[in-house]
Tab-separated table of C-alpha atoms in Angstrom:
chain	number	residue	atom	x	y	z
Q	490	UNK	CA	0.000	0.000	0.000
Q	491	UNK	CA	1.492	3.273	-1.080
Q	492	UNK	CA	2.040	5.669	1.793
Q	493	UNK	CA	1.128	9.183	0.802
Q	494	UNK	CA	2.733	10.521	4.340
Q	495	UNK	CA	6.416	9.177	3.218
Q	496	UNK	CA	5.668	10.616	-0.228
Q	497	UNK	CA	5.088	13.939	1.314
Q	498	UNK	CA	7.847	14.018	3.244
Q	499	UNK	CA	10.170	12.893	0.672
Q	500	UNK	CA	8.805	15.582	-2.097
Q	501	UNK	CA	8.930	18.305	0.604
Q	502	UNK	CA	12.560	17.789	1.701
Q	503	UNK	CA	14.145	17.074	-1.820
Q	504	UNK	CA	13.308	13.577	-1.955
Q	505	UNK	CA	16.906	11.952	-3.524
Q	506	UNK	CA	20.310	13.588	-3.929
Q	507	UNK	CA	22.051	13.864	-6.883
Q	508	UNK	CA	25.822	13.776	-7.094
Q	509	UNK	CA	28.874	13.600	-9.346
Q	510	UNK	CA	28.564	10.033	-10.213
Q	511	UNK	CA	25.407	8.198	-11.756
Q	512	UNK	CA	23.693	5.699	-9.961
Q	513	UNK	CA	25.038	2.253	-9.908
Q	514	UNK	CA	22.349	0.616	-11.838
Q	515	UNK	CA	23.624	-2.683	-12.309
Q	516	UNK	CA	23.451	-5.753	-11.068
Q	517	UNK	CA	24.055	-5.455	-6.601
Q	518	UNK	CA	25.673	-8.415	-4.954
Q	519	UNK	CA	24.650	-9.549	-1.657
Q	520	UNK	CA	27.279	-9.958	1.234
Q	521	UNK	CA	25.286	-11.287	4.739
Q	522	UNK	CA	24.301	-15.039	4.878
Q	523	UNK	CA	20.855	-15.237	3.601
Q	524	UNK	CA	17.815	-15.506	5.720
Q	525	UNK	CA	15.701	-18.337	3.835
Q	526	UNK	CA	16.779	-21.867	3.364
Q	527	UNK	CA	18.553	-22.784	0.060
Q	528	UNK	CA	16.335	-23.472	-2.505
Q	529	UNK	CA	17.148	-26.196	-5.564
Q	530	UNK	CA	13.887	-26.192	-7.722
Q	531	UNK	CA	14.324	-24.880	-10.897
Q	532	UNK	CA	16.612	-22.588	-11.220
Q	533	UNK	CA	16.652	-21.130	-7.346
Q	534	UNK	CA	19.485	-21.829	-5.220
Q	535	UNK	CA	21.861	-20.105	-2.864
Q	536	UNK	CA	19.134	-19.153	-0.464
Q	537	UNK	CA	17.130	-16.804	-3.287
Q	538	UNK	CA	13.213	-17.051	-2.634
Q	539	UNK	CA	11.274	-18.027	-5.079
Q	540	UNK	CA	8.802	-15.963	-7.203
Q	541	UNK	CA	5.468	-17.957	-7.186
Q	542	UNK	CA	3.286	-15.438	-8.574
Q	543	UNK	CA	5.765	-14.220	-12.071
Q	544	UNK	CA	5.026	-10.599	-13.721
Q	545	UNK	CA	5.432	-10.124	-17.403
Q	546	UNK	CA	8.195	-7.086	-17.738
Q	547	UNK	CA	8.045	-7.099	-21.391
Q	548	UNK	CA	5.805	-4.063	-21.515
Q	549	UNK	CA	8.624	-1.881	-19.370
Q	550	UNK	CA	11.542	-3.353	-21.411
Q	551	UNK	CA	10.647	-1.334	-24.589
Q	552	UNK	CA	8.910	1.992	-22.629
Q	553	UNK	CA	10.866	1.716	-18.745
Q	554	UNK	CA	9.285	5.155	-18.083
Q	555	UNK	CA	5.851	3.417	-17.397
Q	556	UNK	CA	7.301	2.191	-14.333
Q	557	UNK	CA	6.232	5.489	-12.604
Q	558	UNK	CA	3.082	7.776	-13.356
Q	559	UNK	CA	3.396	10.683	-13.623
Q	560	UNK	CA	1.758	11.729	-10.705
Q	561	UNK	CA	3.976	9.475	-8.628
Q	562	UNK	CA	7.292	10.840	-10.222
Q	563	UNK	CA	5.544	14.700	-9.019
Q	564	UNK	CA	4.704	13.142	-5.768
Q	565	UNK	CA	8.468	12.120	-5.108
Q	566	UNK	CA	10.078	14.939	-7.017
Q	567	UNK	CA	8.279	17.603	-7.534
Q	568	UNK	CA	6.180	19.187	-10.830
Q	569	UNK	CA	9.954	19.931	-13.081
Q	570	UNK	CA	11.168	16.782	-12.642
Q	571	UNK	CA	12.699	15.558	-16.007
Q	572	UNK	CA	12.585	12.121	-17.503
Q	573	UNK	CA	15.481	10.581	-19.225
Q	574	UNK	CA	15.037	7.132	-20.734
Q	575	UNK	CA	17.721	4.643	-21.873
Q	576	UNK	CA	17.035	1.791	-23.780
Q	577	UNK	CA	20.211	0.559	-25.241
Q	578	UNK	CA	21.893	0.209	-22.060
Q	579	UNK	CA	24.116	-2.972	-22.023
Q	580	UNK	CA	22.591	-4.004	-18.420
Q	581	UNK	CA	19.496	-3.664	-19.704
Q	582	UNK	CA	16.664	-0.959	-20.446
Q	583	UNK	CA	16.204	1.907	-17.650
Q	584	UNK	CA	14.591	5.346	-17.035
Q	585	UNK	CA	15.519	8.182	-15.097
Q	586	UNK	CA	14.039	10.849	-13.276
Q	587	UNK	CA	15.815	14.084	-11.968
Q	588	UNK	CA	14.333	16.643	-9.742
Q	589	UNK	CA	14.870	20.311	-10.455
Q	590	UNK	CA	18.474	21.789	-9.649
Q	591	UNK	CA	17.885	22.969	-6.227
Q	592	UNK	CA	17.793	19.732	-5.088
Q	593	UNK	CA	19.257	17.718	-7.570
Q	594	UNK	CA	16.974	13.958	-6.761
Q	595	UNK	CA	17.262	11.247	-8.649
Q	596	UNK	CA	15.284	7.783	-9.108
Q	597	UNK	CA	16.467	5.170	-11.542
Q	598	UNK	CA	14.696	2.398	-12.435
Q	599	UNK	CA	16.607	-0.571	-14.456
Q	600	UNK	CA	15.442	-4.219	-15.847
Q	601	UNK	CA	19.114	-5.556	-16.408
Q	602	UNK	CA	19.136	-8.462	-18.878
Q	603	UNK	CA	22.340	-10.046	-18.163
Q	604	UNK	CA	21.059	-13.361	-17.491
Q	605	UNK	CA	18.572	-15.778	-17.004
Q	606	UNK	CA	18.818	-16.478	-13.307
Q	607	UNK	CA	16.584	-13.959	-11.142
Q	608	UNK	CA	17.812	-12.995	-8.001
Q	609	UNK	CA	20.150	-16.219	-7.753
Q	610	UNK	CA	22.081	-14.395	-9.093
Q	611	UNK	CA	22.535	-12.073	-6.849
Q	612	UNK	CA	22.234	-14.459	-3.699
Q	613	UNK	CA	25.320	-16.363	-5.159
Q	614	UNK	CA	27.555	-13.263	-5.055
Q	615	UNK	CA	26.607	-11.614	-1.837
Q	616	UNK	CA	29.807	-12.156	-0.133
Q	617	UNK	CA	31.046	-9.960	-2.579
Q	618	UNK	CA	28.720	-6.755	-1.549
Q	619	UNK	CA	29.156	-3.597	0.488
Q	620	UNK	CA	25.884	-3.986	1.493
Q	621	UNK	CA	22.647	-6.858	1.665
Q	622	UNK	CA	20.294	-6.865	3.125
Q	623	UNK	CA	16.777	-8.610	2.958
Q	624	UNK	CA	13.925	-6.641	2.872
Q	625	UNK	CA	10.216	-7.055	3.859
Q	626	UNK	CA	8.596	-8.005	0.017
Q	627	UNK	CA	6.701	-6.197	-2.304
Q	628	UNK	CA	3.298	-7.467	-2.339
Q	629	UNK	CA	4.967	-10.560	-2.011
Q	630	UNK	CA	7.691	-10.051	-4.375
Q	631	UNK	CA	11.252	-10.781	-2.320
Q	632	UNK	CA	13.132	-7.897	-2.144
Q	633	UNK	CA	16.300	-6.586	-1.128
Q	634	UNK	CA	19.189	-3.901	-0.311
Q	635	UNK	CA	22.089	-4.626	-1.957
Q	636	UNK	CA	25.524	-2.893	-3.605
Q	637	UNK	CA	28.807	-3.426	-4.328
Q	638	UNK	CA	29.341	0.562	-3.695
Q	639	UNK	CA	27.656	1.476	0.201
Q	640	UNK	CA	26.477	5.320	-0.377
Q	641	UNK	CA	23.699	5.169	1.893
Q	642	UNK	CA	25.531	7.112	4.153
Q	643	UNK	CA	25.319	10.094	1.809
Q	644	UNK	CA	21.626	9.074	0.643
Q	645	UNK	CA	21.558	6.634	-2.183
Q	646	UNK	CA	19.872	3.125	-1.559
Q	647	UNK	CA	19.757	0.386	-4.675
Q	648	UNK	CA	16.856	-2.202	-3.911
Q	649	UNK	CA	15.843	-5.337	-6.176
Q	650	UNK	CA	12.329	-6.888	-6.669
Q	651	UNK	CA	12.372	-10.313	-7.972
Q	652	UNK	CA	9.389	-10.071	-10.552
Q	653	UNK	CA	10.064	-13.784	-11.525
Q	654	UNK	CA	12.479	-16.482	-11.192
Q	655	UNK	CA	14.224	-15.271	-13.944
Q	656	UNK	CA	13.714	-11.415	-13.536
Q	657	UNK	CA	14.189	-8.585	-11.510
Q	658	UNK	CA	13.749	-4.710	-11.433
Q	659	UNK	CA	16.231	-2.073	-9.619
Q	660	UNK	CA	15.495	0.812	-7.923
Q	661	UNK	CA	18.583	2.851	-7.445
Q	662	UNK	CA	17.303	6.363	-4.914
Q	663	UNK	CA	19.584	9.011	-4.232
Q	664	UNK	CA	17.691	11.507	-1.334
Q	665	UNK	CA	17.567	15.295	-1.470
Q	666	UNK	CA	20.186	17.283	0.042
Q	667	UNK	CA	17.748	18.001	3.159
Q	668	UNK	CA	16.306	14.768	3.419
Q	669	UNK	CA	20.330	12.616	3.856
Q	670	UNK	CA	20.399	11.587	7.314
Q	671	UNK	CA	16.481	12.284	8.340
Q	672	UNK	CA	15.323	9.684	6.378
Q	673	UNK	CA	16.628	5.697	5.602
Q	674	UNK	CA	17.430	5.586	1.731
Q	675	UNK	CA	16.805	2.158	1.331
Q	676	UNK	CA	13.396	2.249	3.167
Q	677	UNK	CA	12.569	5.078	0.620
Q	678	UNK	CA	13.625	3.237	-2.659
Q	679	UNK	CA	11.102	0.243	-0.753
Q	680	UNK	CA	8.372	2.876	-0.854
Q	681	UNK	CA	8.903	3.636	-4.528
Q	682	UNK	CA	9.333	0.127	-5.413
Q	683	UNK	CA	6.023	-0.778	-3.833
Q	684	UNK	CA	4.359	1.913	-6.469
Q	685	UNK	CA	6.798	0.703	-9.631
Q	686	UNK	CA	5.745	-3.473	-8.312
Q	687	UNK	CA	1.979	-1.879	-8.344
Q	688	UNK	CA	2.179	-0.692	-12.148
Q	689	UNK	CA	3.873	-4.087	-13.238
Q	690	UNK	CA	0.680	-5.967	-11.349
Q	691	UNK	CA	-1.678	-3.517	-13.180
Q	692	UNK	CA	0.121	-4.248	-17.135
Q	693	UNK	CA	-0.090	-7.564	-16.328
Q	694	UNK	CA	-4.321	-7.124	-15.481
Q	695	UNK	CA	-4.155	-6.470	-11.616
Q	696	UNK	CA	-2.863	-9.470	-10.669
């Protein structure tokens, strides 16, 4: 369920922070031991959950800037935010949105297509992370915290939904200049993961 207080507070403090760098919108690698017993069906293993209820992504792989509305993206940034989207990116097709310059936010959303493997992949290279950690799912999608680059100190959080067992979306936040250190960047990117997982369910009829 979307929470319109976080979404206020986020807009009204400069929601994510831009910097010099872009956001690290590949593929994060886990680093704690996982939570949830191995798995060996299919194609899960190395403690990734499984995804029993799969979402078609096809839709967002040729248009990624359905992913938000455009009343959420003014909700989180503001009425000038801009739109930028990439579709011949080599991890796979992504949009961006930037906030005006006084605050300089940013929220990236990414399908990377460098593999078949879902969040396994992921799970099997966790030792190799900055930063993992498992997060309550998104309307029962498993999702997590995870980088090989740990910037949450200075406001960026990257989060993964597993959409199937052989998918996954990013969500890659950086926090407004007045918001770093009030709020927790990771549970913001959750918050605007629960609204990019809720347009995914709606393509693929409410589901």
């Amino acid at each position: 369920m979307r929470n319109p207080g976080l979404a206020a507070a986020l807009v009204a403090t400069a929601f994510l922070t831009g910097c010099s760098s872009t956001p690290s919108d590949g593929t994060p690698t886990p680093s704690s031991p996982p939570t949830n017993p191995p798995h060996s069906t299919g194609n899960q293993t190395h403690g990734a959950p499984r995804v029993t209820d799969p979402l078609a992504i096809d839709p967002f792989l040729q248009k990624p800037c359905t992913s938000l509305t455009e009343k959420q993206v003014t909700e989180y940034l503001g009425a000038d935010a801009e739109t930028r989207p990439k579709t011949d990116r080599s991890a796979g097709p992504s949009c961006a949105w930037h906030s005006d310059v006084l605050s300089d936010a940013q929220i990236s959303v990414t399908y990377p297509q460098l593999g078949d493997e879902g969040l396994t992949s992921i799970y099997r290279n966790r030792d190799k992370a900055a930063y993992f950690t498992e997060m309550d799912s998104v309307d029962g999608y498993p999702t997590i915290a995870s980088s090989t680059i740990d910037n949450r100190d200075e406001g960026e959080c990257l989060v993964t939904v597993g959409t199937s067992d052989s998918d996954y979306v990013n969500i890659d936040m950086y926090l407004g200049d007045g918001s770093v250190g009030k709020l927790d960047p990771c549970e913001a990117a959750h918050e605007v993961a629960t609204a990019v997982i809720g347009n995914i369910k709606a393509a693929n009829g409410g589901k």
